Coordinates of C-alpha atoms in Angstrom, one line a residue:
Chain A
M26 CA 0.0 0.0 0.0
Y27 CA 2.9 2.2 0.7
Y28 CA 3.9 2.2 -3.0
I29 CA 0.3 3.2 -4.0
D30 CA 0.4 6.1 -1.5
L31 CA 3.6 7.3 -3.2
A32 CA 1.8 7.0 -6.6
V33 CA -1.1 9.2 -5.3
T34 CA 1.4 11.8 -4.0
G35 CA 3.4 11.6 -7.3
V36 CA 0.4 12.0 -9.6
S37 CA -1.1 14.9 -7.6
F38 CA 2.2 16.7 -7.5
G39 CA 2.7 16.0 -11.2
C40 CA -0.7 17.6 -12.0
M41 CA 0.3 20.6 -9.9
Y42 CA 3.6 20.9 -11.7
A43 CA 1.8 20.6 -15.0
M44 CA -0.5 23.6 -14.2
M45 CA 2.5 25.6 -13.2
A46 CA 4.8 24.6 -16.1
V47 CA 2.4 25.0 -19.0
G48 CA 2.4 28.8 -18.6
L49 CA 6.2 28.7 -18.7
T50 CA 6.4 26.5 -21.8
L51 CA 3.9 28.7 -23.6
V52 CA 6.0 31.9 -22.8
Y53 CA 9.1 30.1 -24.0
G54 CA 7.4 29.0 -27.2
L55 CA 6.2 32.5 -28.0
L56 CA 9.0 34.7 -26.8
R57 CA 11.9 32.4 -26.2
I58 CA 12.3 33.7 -22.7
L59 CA 12.7 31.5 -19.6
H60 CA 10.1 33.1 -17.4
V61 CA 11.5 32.3 -14.0
A62 CA 9.2 34.9 -12.3
H63 CA 6.3 32.7 -13.1
A64 CA 6.9 31.3 -9.6
A65 CA 6.1 34.8 -8.2
V66 CA 2.8 34.6 -10.1
F67 CA 2.2 31.2 -8.6
A68 CA 3.0 32.6 -5.1
L69 CA 0.8 35.6 -5.7
G70 CA -2.0 33.2 -6.6
A71 CA -1.5 31.3 -3.4
Y72 CA -1.5 34.5 -1.3
V73 CA -4.6 36.0 -2.9
T74 CA -6.5 32.7 -2.4
V75 CA -5.7 32.5 1.3
V76 CA -6.2 36.2 2.0
V77 CA -9.5 36.5 0.2
A78 CA -10.6 33.1 1.6
N79 CA -9.9 34.3 5.1
A80 CA -11.6 37.6 4.6
T81 CA -14.8 36.3 3.0
G82 CA -14.9 32.9 4.6
S83 CA -15.2 31.2 1.3
V84 CA -12.4 29.3 -0.3
D85 CA -14.2 29.5 -3.7
A86 CA -14.1 33.3 -3.5
G87 CA -10.4 33.1 -2.9
F88 CA -9.8 31.0 -6.0
L89 CA -12.0 33.3 -8.1
A90 CA -10.1 36.4 -6.9
A91 CA -6.8 34.7 -7.7
I92 CA -7.9 33.8 -11.2
F93 CA -8.8 37.4 -11.8
I94 CA -5.9 39.2 -10.2
T95 CA -2.9 37.1 -11.3
P96 CA -3.4 37.5 -15.1
L97 CA -3.1 41.3 -14.6
F98 CA 0.2 40.7 -12.8
G99 CA 1.4 38.3 -15.5
M100 CA 0.5 40.8 -18.3
A101 CA 2.2 43.5 -16.4
I102 CA 5.4 41.5 -16.2
Y103 CA 5.3 41.1 -20.0
R104 CA 4.6 44.7 -20.7
M105 CA 7.1 46.3 -18.2
L106 CA 9.9 43.8 -18.1
Y107 CA 10.1 41.5 -21.1
E108 CA 8.9 43.6 -24.0
P109 CA 11.7 46.2 -23.6
L110 CA 14.2 43.4 -23.4
L111 CA 13.2 41.3 -26.3
S112 CA 16.1 42.4 -28.5
Y113 CA 18.7 41.4 -26.0
R114 CA 20.4 38.1 -25.6
P115 CA 18.1 35.6 -24.0
D116 CA 20.0 35.5 -20.8
V117 CA 19.3 39.2 -20.1
P118 CA 15.5 38.9 -19.7
M119 CA 16.2 35.6 -17.7
I120 CA 18.4 37.3 -15.2
A121 CA 15.9 40.1 -14.9
S122 CA 13.2 37.5 -14.3
V123 CA 15.3 36.0 -11.5
G124 CA 15.8 39.4 -10.0
L125 CA 12.0 40.0 -10.1
L126 CA 11.4 36.7 -8.4
V127 CA 13.8 37.4 -5.6
L128 CA 12.2 40.9 -5.2
M129 CA 8.7 39.6 -5.1
Q130 CA 9.6 36.9 -2.6
D131 CA 11.0 39.5 -0.2
A132 CA 7.9 41.7 -0.9
F133 CA 5.6 38.8 0.1
R134 CA 7.7 38.3 3.3
I135 CA 7.4 42.0 4.2
V136 CA 3.7 42.3 3.5
F137 CA 2.4 38.9 4.8
G138 CA 5.2 38.1 7.3
E139 CA 7.9 35.5 7.6
Q140 CA 5.7 33.0 9.4
G141 CA 3.3 32.7 6.5
V142 CA -0.5 32.7 6.5
T143 CA -2.8 29.8 7.3
F144 CA -6.4 29.3 6.2
R145 CA -8.8 30.1 9.0
N146 CA -11.4 27.6 7.7
N147 CA -9.9 24.9 5.5
T148 CA -12.4 22.0 5.3
Y149 CA -10.9 20.6 2.2
G150 CA -7.4 20.3 3.5
F151 CA -8.3 18.0 6.3
T152 CA -10.9 15.9 4.5
T153 CA -9.5 12.5 3.6
F154 CA -11.1 9.5 1.8
D155 CA -10.2 5.9 2.2
V156 CA -10.0 4.3 -1.2
F157 CA -9.3 0.6 -0.9
G158 CA -7.0 1.2 2.1
V159 CA -5.2 4.2 0.5
T160 CA -5.7 7.5 2.2
V161 CA -6.4 10.3 -0.3
N162 CA -6.7 13.9 0.6
A163 CA -9.7 15.9 -0.9
V164 CA -7.2 18.5 -2.1
Q165 CA -5.2 15.9 -3.9
I166 CA -8.3 14.9 -5.7
A167 CA -9.1 18.5 -6.5
I168 CA -5.7 19.0 -8.0
V169 CA -6.0 16.1 -10.3
V170 CA -9.6 17.0 -11.2
S171 CA -8.8 20.6 -11.9
A172 CA -5.8 19.6 -14.0
V173 CA -7.9 17.3 -16.1
I174 CA -10.7 19.9 -16.6
I175 CA -8.2 22.7 -17.3
F176 CA -6.3 20.8 -19.9
L177 CA -9.4 19.5 -21.6
G178 CA -10.7 23.0 -21.7
L179 CA -7.4 24.3 -23.0
H180 CA -7.4 21.6 -25.7
L181 CA -11.0 22.6 -26.8
F182 CA -10.1 26.3 -26.7
T183 CA -7.1 25.9 -28.9
T184 CA -8.6 23.6 -31.4
Q185 CA -12.3 24.7 -31.5
T186 CA -12.2 28.5 -31.2
R187 CA -10.8 31.1 -33.6
I188 CA -8.8 32.8 -30.9
G189 CA -7.4 29.5 -29.8
V190 CA -6.4 28.5 -33.3
G191 CA -4.8 32.0 -33.8
W192 CA -2.8 31.5 -30.6
R193 CA -1.5 28.1 -31.7
A194 CA -0.6 29.5 -35.1
T195 CA 1.4 32.3 -33.5
V196 CA 3.3 30.0 -31.2
S197 CA 4.3 27.7 -34.1
Q198 CA 4.8 30.3 -36.9
P199 CA 4.7 33.9 -35.7
K200 CA 5.4 35.6 -39.0
I201 CA 3.0 33.5 -41.1
A202 CA 0.3 33.9 -38.4
A203 CA 0.9 37.7 -38.5
S204 CA 0.5 37.7 -42.3
F205 CA -2.9 36.1 -41.8
G206 CA -3.9 39.1 -39.7
I207 CA -3.4 37.7 -36.3
D208 CA -2.4 40.4 -33.8
S209 CA 0.7 38.8 -32.2
I210 CA 0.7 41.4 -29.4
K211 CA -2.8 40.4 -28.3
V212 CA -1.7 36.8 -28.4
R213 CA 1.2 37.5 -26.1
Y214 CA -1.1 39.2 -23.5
L215 CA -3.6 36.2 -23.9
N216 CA -0.7 33.9 -23.4
F217 CA 0.5 35.5 -20.1
A218 CA -3.0 35.9 -18.9
I219 CA -3.9 32.3 -19.3
G220 CA -0.5 30.9 -18.1
S221 CA -0.8 33.1 -15.0
A222 CA -4.3 32.0 -14.2
L223 CA -3.2 28.4 -14.4
A224 CA -0.3 29.1 -12.1
A225 CA -2.6 30.8 -9.7
V226 CA -4.9 27.8 -9.5
A227 CA -1.9 25.6 -8.8
G228 CA -0.7 28.0 -6.1
G229 CA -4.1 28.1 -4.5
L230 CA -4.4 24.3 -4.5
V231 CA -0.9 23.9 -3.0
A232 CA -1.8 26.4 -0.3
L233 CA -4.9 24.4 0.5
L234 CA -3.0 21.1 0.6
N235 CA -0.3 22.5 3.0
N236 CA -3.0 24.7 4.7
F237 CA -0.2 27.3 4.7
V238 CA 1.4 29.9 2.4
D239 CA 4.9 31.2 3.1
P240 CA 7.1 33.6 1.1
V241 CA 9.2 30.8 -0.4
I242 CA 6.3 28.8 -1.7
G243 CA 7.3 29.3 -5.2
Y244 CA 11.1 29.2 -4.8
V245 CA 11.9 25.5 -5.6
V246 CA 8.9 25.0 -7.7
S247 CA 10.0 27.7 -10.1
Y248 CA 13.3 26.0 -10.9
K249 CA 11.7 22.6 -11.0
A250 CA 9.2 24.0 -13.6
L251 CA 12.3 25.0 -15.7
A252 CA 13.5 21.4 -15.5
I253 CA 10.1 20.2 -16.6
I254 CA 9.8 22.4 -19.7
V255 CA 13.3 21.4 -20.8
L256 CA 12.4 17.8 -20.2
G257 CA 9.1 18.3 -22.1
G258 CA 10.9 19.7 -25.1
L259 CA 10.4 23.5 -24.7
G260 CA 7.2 25.0 -26.1
S261 CA 5.4 21.6 -26.3
V262 CA 2.4 21.4 -24.1
R263 CA 2.0 17.7 -24.5
G264 CA 5.6 17.1 -23.6
T265 CA 5.3 19.4 -20.5
L266 CA 2.3 17.4 -19.3
I267 CA 4.1 14.1 -19.6
A268 CA 7.3 15.5 -18.0
S269 CA 5.3 16.9 -15.1
L270 CA 3.8 13.5 -14.3
V271 CA 7.1 11.8 -14.7
L272 CA 8.8 14.2 -12.4
G273 CA 6.1 13.9 -9.8
L274 CA 6.3 10.2 -9.7
V275 CA 10.2 10.1 -9.9
E276 CA 10.4 12.5 -7.0
S277 CA 7.8 10.5 -5.0
Y278 CA 9.6 7.2 -5.5
G279 CA 13.0 8.8 -5.6
T280 CA 12.8 10.0 -2.0
I281 CA 12.8 6.4 -0.8
F282 CA 15.5 5.1 -3.1
I283 CA 18.0 8.0 -3.4
G284 CA 16.7 10.2 -0.6
R285 CA 19.6 9.0 1.6
W286 CA 22.2 10.8 -0.4
L287 CA 20.3 13.5 -2.3
D288 CA 17.7 16.1 -1.3
R289 CA 14.2 15.5 -2.8
D290 CA 14.4 18.9 -4.5
A291 CA 17.8 18.1 -6.1
I292 CA 16.4 15.2 -8.0
A293 CA 14.8 17.4 -10.6
F294 CA 18.0 19.2 -11.2
L295 CA 20.0 16.0 -11.5
A296 CA 17.5 14.9 -14.2
L297 CA 17.6 18.4 -15.8
I298 CA 21.4 18.5 -16.0
A299 CA 21.7 15.0 -17.3
L300 CA 19.2 15.7 -20.0
L301 CA 20.7 19.0 -21.1
M302 CA 24.1 17.3 -21.4
I303 CA 22.8 14.3 -23.4
R304 CA 20.1 15.9 -25.5
P305 CA 20.3 19.7 -25.3
Q306 CA 17.3 20.0 -27.5
G307 CA 15.0 18.1 -25.1
F308 CA 13.2 14.7 -25.6
V309 CA 11.0 16.0 -28.5
G310 CA 11.3 18.8 -30.9
T311 CA 14.3 21.0 -31.8
R312 CA 15.7 24.1 -30.3
A313 CA 17.4 27.0 -31.8
T314 CA 20.4 28.1 -29.8
Chain B
M24 CA 39.9 48.7 14.5
S25 CA 36.9 47.3 16.2
A26 CA 35.9 43.6 15.8
Y27 CA 33.0 44.8 13.8
E28 CA 35.1 46.7 11.3
I29 CA 37.5 43.8 11.0
S30 CA 34.7 41.4 10.2
L31 CA 33.1 43.8 7.8
L32 CA 36.3 44.3 5.9
S33 CA 36.8 40.6 5.7
V34 CA 33.3 40.1 4.3
I35 CA 34.0 42.9 1.8
G36 CA 37.2 41.2 0.7
I37 CA 35.6 37.8 0.2
N38 CA 32.7 39.4 -1.8
V39 CA 35.1 41.3 -4.0
I40 CA 36.9 38.0 -4.8
L41 CA 33.7 36.3 -5.6
A42 CA 32.2 39.1 -7.7
V43 CA 35.4 39.8 -9.7
S44 CA 35.9 36.0 -10.3
L45 CA 32.3 35.7 -11.5
N46 CA 32.9 38.7 -13.7
M47 CA 35.7 36.8 -15.4
I48 CA 33.3 34.0 -16.4
S49 CA 30.1 35.9 -17.0
G50 CA 31.5 39.4 -17.9
F51 CA 34.7 38.7 -19.9
C52 CA 33.7 35.4 -21.4
G53 CA 29.9 35.9 -21.6
Q54 CA 29.1 32.6 -19.9
I55 CA 26.3 33.4 -17.5
S56 CA 26.7 31.4 -14.3
L57 CA 24.0 31.5 -11.6
G58 CA 25.8 28.8 -9.6
H59 CA 28.9 30.6 -8.3
G60 CA 27.9 29.7 -4.8
A61 CA 28.5 26.0 -5.5
F62 CA 32.2 26.6 -6.3
Y63 CA 32.6 28.9 -3.3
G64 CA 31.0 26.2 -1.2
A65 CA 33.1 23.4 -2.6
G66 CA 36.3 25.5 -1.7
A67 CA 35.0 26.1 1.8
Y68 CA 34.2 22.5 2.4
A69 CA 37.6 21.4 1.0
A70 CA 39.4 23.9 3.2
A71 CA 37.4 22.8 6.2
L72 CA 38.3 19.1 5.7
A73 CA 41.9 19.9 5.1
M74 CA 42.2 22.1 8.2
I75 CA 40.6 19.4 10.4
G76 CA 42.8 16.8 8.8
T77 CA 46.2 18.5 8.7
G78 CA 45.9 21.9 10.4
N79 CA 48.0 23.4 7.6
I80 CA 46.7 26.7 6.1
L81 CA 48.6 26.6 3.0
L82 CA 47.4 23.0 2.3
A83 CA 43.8 24.1 3.1
L84 CA 43.9 27.1 0.7
I85 CA 45.5 24.9 -2.1
S86 CA 42.8 22.3 -1.7
A87 CA 40.1 25.0 -1.7
I88 CA 41.5 26.3 -5.1
V89 CA 41.9 22.9 -6.6
V90 CA 38.5 21.6 -5.6
G91 CA 36.8 24.8 -6.7
S92 CA 38.5 24.8 -10.1
L93 CA 38.0 21.1 -10.7
L94 CA 34.3 21.4 -10.1
G95 CA 34.4 24.6 -12.3
I96 CA 36.1 22.8 -15.2
V97 CA 33.4 20.0 -15.1
V98 CA 30.7 22.7 -15.2
G99 CA 32.7 24.5 -17.9
F100 CA 32.3 21.4 -20.1
A101 CA 28.6 22.0 -19.8
S102 CA 29.1 25.4 -21.3
L103 CA 30.4 23.6 -24.4
R104 CA 27.0 21.8 -24.7
V105 CA 24.5 24.5 -23.9
R106 CA 24.6 28.2 -24.4
S107 CA 23.2 31.4 -22.9
D108 CA 20.0 31.0 -20.8
F109 CA 20.3 27.3 -20.8
L110 CA 23.8 27.4 -19.4
A111 CA 22.3 29.7 -16.7
V112 CA 19.7 27.1 -15.9
T113 CA 22.3 24.4 -15.8
T114 CA 24.4 26.4 -13.3
I115 CA 21.3 27.0 -11.2
G116 CA 20.9 23.2 -11.2
V117 CA 24.5 22.7 -10.1
N118 CA 24.0 25.0 -7.2
F119 CA 20.9 23.2 -6.0
L120 CA 22.6 19.9 -6.5
F121 CA 25.6 21.0 -4.5
T122 CA 23.5 22.1 -1.5
G123 CA 21.1 19.2 -1.9
F124 CA 24.0 16.8 -1.9
V125 CA 26.0 18.4 1.0
R126 CA 22.9 18.4 3.2
K127 CA 22.6 14.7 3.0
Q128 CA 26.3 13.8 3.6
G129 CA 27.2 12.7 7.0
W130 CA 31.0 13.2 6.4
L131 CA 30.3 16.9 5.4
G132 CA 28.2 17.5 8.6
G133 CA 24.8 17.2 6.8
E134 CA 22.2 19.8 7.8
M135 CA 24.3 20.9 10.8
G136 CA 27.4 21.8 8.8
I137 CA 30.9 21.6 10.1
S138 CA 31.8 23.5 13.2
G139 CA 34.9 23.8 15.3
I140 CA 37.2 24.1 12.3
P141 CA 40.8 25.0 13.5
G142 CA 41.6 28.7 13.0
S143 CA 44.3 29.9 10.7
G144 CA 46.4 31.0 13.8
L145 CA 46.6 34.6 12.4
G146 CA 44.0 36.1 14.5
A147 CA 41.0 38.1 13.2
D148 CA 43.2 41.0 12.0
G149 CA 45.7 38.7 10.4
N150 CA 42.9 36.9 8.6
M151 CA 41.5 40.2 7.4
V152 CA 44.9 41.3 6.1
M153 CA 45.3 38.0 4.3
I154 CA 41.7 38.3 2.8
L155 CA 42.4 41.8 1.6
L156 CA 45.7 40.9 0.1
F157 CA 44.1 38.1 -1.8
A158 CA 41.3 40.5 -2.9
A159 CA 43.9 43.0 -4.2
A160 CA 45.7 40.1 -6.0
T161 CA 42.4 39.0 -7.6
I162 CA 41.7 42.5 -8.8
A163 CA 45.2 42.8 -10.2
L164 CA 44.8 39.5 -12.0
S165 CA 41.4 40.5 -13.4
L166 CA 42.9 43.8 -14.7
Y167 CA 45.8 42.0 -16.2
I168 CA 43.7 39.3 -17.9
G169 CA 41.4 42.1 -19.2
R170 CA 44.3 43.7 -21.1
S171 CA 46.0 40.5 -22.2
W172 CA 45.4 38.4 -25.3
M173 CA 43.4 36.0 -23.2
G174 CA 41.0 38.8 -22.2
F175 CA 40.6 39.8 -25.9
A176 CA 39.9 36.1 -26.7
F177 CA 37.4 35.9 -23.7
R178 CA 35.5 39.0 -25.0
A179 CA 35.5 37.7 -28.6
V180 CA 34.0 34.4 -27.4
G181 CA 31.5 36.3 -25.2
E182 CA 30.4 38.6 -28.1
D183 CA 30.0 36.0 -30.7
E184 CA 31.4 32.5 -30.4
D185 CA 31.2 31.6 -34.1
T186 CA 32.9 34.7 -35.3
A187 CA 35.6 34.2 -32.7
A188 CA 36.1 30.7 -34.1
T189 CA 36.7 32.2 -37.6
L190 CA 39.5 34.3 -36.1
G191 CA 41.2 31.1 -35.1
I192 CA 40.2 31.5 -31.4
N193 CA 39.6 28.1 -29.8
A194 CA 36.3 29.0 -28.1
A195 CA 36.1 25.8 -26.2
A196 CA 39.5 26.1 -24.6
Y197 CA 38.9 29.7 -23.6
K198 CA 35.5 28.9 -22.1
L199 CA 37.1 26.2 -20.0
A200 CA 40.0 28.6 -19.0
A201 CA 37.5 31.2 -17.9
F202 CA 35.6 28.7 -15.8
G203 CA 38.8 27.2 -14.4
I204 CA 40.3 30.6 -13.4
G205 CA 37.0 32.1 -12.1
T206 CA 36.0 29.1 -10.1
A207 CA 39.6 28.6 -8.7
L208 CA 39.2 32.1 -7.2
A209 CA 35.7 31.2 -5.9
G210 CA 37.3 28.2 -4.2
L211 CA 39.9 30.5 -2.7
A212 CA 37.2 32.8 -1.4
G213 CA 35.6 29.7 0.1
G214 CA 38.8 28.8 1.9
L215 CA 39.2 32.3 3.2
Y216 CA 35.6 32.2 4.4
T217 CA 36.3 29.0 6.3
F218 CA 39.2 30.7 8.2
F219 CA 37.0 33.7 8.8
T220 CA 34.0 31.9 10.4
Q221 CA 35.4 28.5 11.4
F222 CA 31.8 27.2 10.9
I223 CA 30.2 26.3 7.6
T224 CA 26.7 25.1 6.5
A225 CA 25.3 24.4 3.1
D226 CA 22.9 27.4 3.4
A227 CA 25.8 29.8 3.2
F228 CA 26.4 28.7 -0.4
D229 CA 22.9 28.6 -1.7
F230 CA 21.3 29.9 -4.9
I231 CA 20.3 33.2 -3.4
L232 CA 24.0 33.9 -2.8
S233 CA 24.7 33.2 -6.5
V234 CA 21.9 35.7 -7.4
M235 CA 23.4 38.3 -5.1
L236 CA 26.8 37.9 -6.8
M237 CA 25.3 38.1 -10.2
A238 CA 23.5 41.2 -9.0
M239 CA 26.9 42.7 -8.0
V240 CA 28.3 42.0 -11.4
V241 CA 25.3 43.3 -13.4
I242 CA 24.8 46.4 -11.2
G243 CA 28.6 47.2 -11.3
G244 CA 28.7 46.8 -15.1
I245 CA 29.1 43.4 -16.6
G246 CA 32.7 43.0 -17.8
S247 CA 34.1 46.0 -16.0
T248 CA 36.6 45.0 -13.2
W249 CA 36.4 48.3 -11.4
G250 CA 32.7 48.7 -11.7
V251 CA 32.2 45.2 -10.2
V252 CA 34.7 46.0 -7.4
V253 CA 32.8 49.1 -6.5
A254 CA 29.4 47.3 -6.7
A255 CA 30.7 44.5 -4.5
I256 CA 31.9 46.9 -1.9
G257 CA 28.8 49.1 -2.1
L258 CA 26.3 46.3 -2.0
T259 CA 28.1 44.7 1.0
L260 CA 28.2 48.1 2.9
L261 CA 24.6 49.2 2.0
P262 CA 22.8 46.8 4.3
E263 CA 25.3 47.7 7.1
A264 CA 25.0 51.4 6.5
I265 CA 21.2 51.6 6.2
R266 CA 19.2 49.6 8.8
F267 CA 16.2 49.6 6.5
V268 CA 18.2 48.0 3.7
N269 CA 19.3 45.2 6.0
D270 CA 15.8 44.1 6.7
Y271 CA 14.8 44.3 3.0
R272 CA 18.1 43.1 1.6
L273 CA 16.6 40.8 -1.2
L274 CA 14.0 43.4 -2.1
V275 CA 16.7 46.0 -2.6
F276 CA 19.1 43.6 -4.5
G277 CA 16.4 42.2 -6.7
G278 CA 14.9 45.6 -7.4
L279 CA 18.3 47.1 -8.3
L280 CA 19.0 44.1 -10.5
V281 CA 15.7 44.5 -12.4
L282 CA 16.1 48.3 -12.6
V283 CA 19.7 48.2 -13.9
I284 CA 18.9 45.6 -16.6
R285 CA 15.8 47.4 -17.6
L286 CA 17.2 51.0 -17.6
A287 CA 21.0 50.8 -17.8
P288 CA 22.1 47.4 -19.1
G289 CA 25.7 48.5 -18.9
G290 CA 25.5 49.0 -15.2
F291 CA 27.1 51.8 -13.2
A292 CA 30.4 51.5 -15.1
A293 CA 28.6 52.4 -18.4
L294 CA 26.8 55.3 -16.6
A295 CA 30.1 56.5 -15.2
R296 CA 31.7 56.4 -18.6
A297 CA 28.8 58.3 -20.1
V298 CA 29.0 61.0 -17.5
A299 CA 32.8 61.3 -17.9
T300 CA 32.4 61.7 -21.7
R301 CA 29.8 64.4 -21.3
M302 CA 32.0 66.2 -18.7
S303 CA 35.1 66.1 -21.0
R304 CA 33.0 67.4 -23.9
A305 CA 31.6 70.3 -21.9

């Protein structure tokens, strides 16, 4: 049963990573920028969820607020930080992004305190189900269910609607898409808005799961998400989903097999470095250097 | 001098060595490294083990330099495989791997770190003098390399690797050289840090430290030795001088980093040069 418990943990973490990493991979596909500050968006989502939930007494209101506020923040990052830096070498916006993440983490610490914030009334976080002897937390189920709904919705949106098709076209062939009259600037804002909202949902769910939000909530997740998008082949949503689940499971089982000589959080980086050295272009697709 | 001033000067000296050595890799040679803390840490741990084993300062410093640069050359090979932002991501990974590995090693003290490391026997002021001498030597080496053929080759590789290759510059060899020299100095700084504190934990060498060092390099002016020296001194003194900054250190460092990249990508060195040109014209 122990191994099944690990699988449950692994899959739920994998789904959380997927919601976080899809925004990153889309930004990379569109702008060729490693958007490290996506973790600050994730943390903001977690904070808005917990603060609004405590103020209104409703966790749903918290999520709703996070989904509305974080896209604005994500779009502001694009407009104020990345857009002016697009003509520079790709490491320039990346370092700026790291700077922004460090700044935001400290800002969260100053505003909300070092100790972090807990939910005043978190019924989901402490509800557990017993499924054939395996204990499953309600939030773990919520993470998996939201990931499935979100990615099905995203799939329908990008294949069935005109805006979605235009978005996909711009990601794969920006110039040709523009010549068909698609406004690439609007696509970029759409991209940051949707990616940020997904990160916010992931942040809020992690907050519920831990019943706790502290300033470093996004710290390790951010660099793990970088590992995931490289693993998934950079810009490929399907690759990112697979890589997220694989990492979630590998971490979960890895802690018992190699946890004795390596930190859980370092496993992702070991995989990342190995992959970058063996196949710098990722598992699927090609990469322009 | 008070004990406070001695320890402050020692920290400044160590930060100058770290920032100037990072500038050789990222500024001169254009290989962005966000994992300088790992090489610094490797040097510190090597020096600590050597001091506990032999009690010989010279041996401790040499092992710090050797271990730092060996790890650096291994990571340098990564720079032959991946470029630009992906190299930066790889070095972030190296930093997390280093701290993640050290935390789990019993023989390296694990989470608790290594305490009770024998002192250098020079006393606090002797240590400070040694650190400052090494810092001065590092600056001199950096200035010398900047003017030498090697510095020219570094800059050529940093600007455009493929064009440098057409000039007959062996880009791979120079990248490895930049990593080897820069990380040897980081290892040295680690050894000096070990003498300074006589107690080390993995947390002192984490990724945030690497970001701080990169902030010093970028804010000072990437590629400018004097700019980086001034930034390393200034950014070490700032939290000490202004109480407010000490509480919000990361906010200020992160904010400055973003502002400088966004508004003055050449850092303060470029600003100073622009002001000087305008003054001489007027």
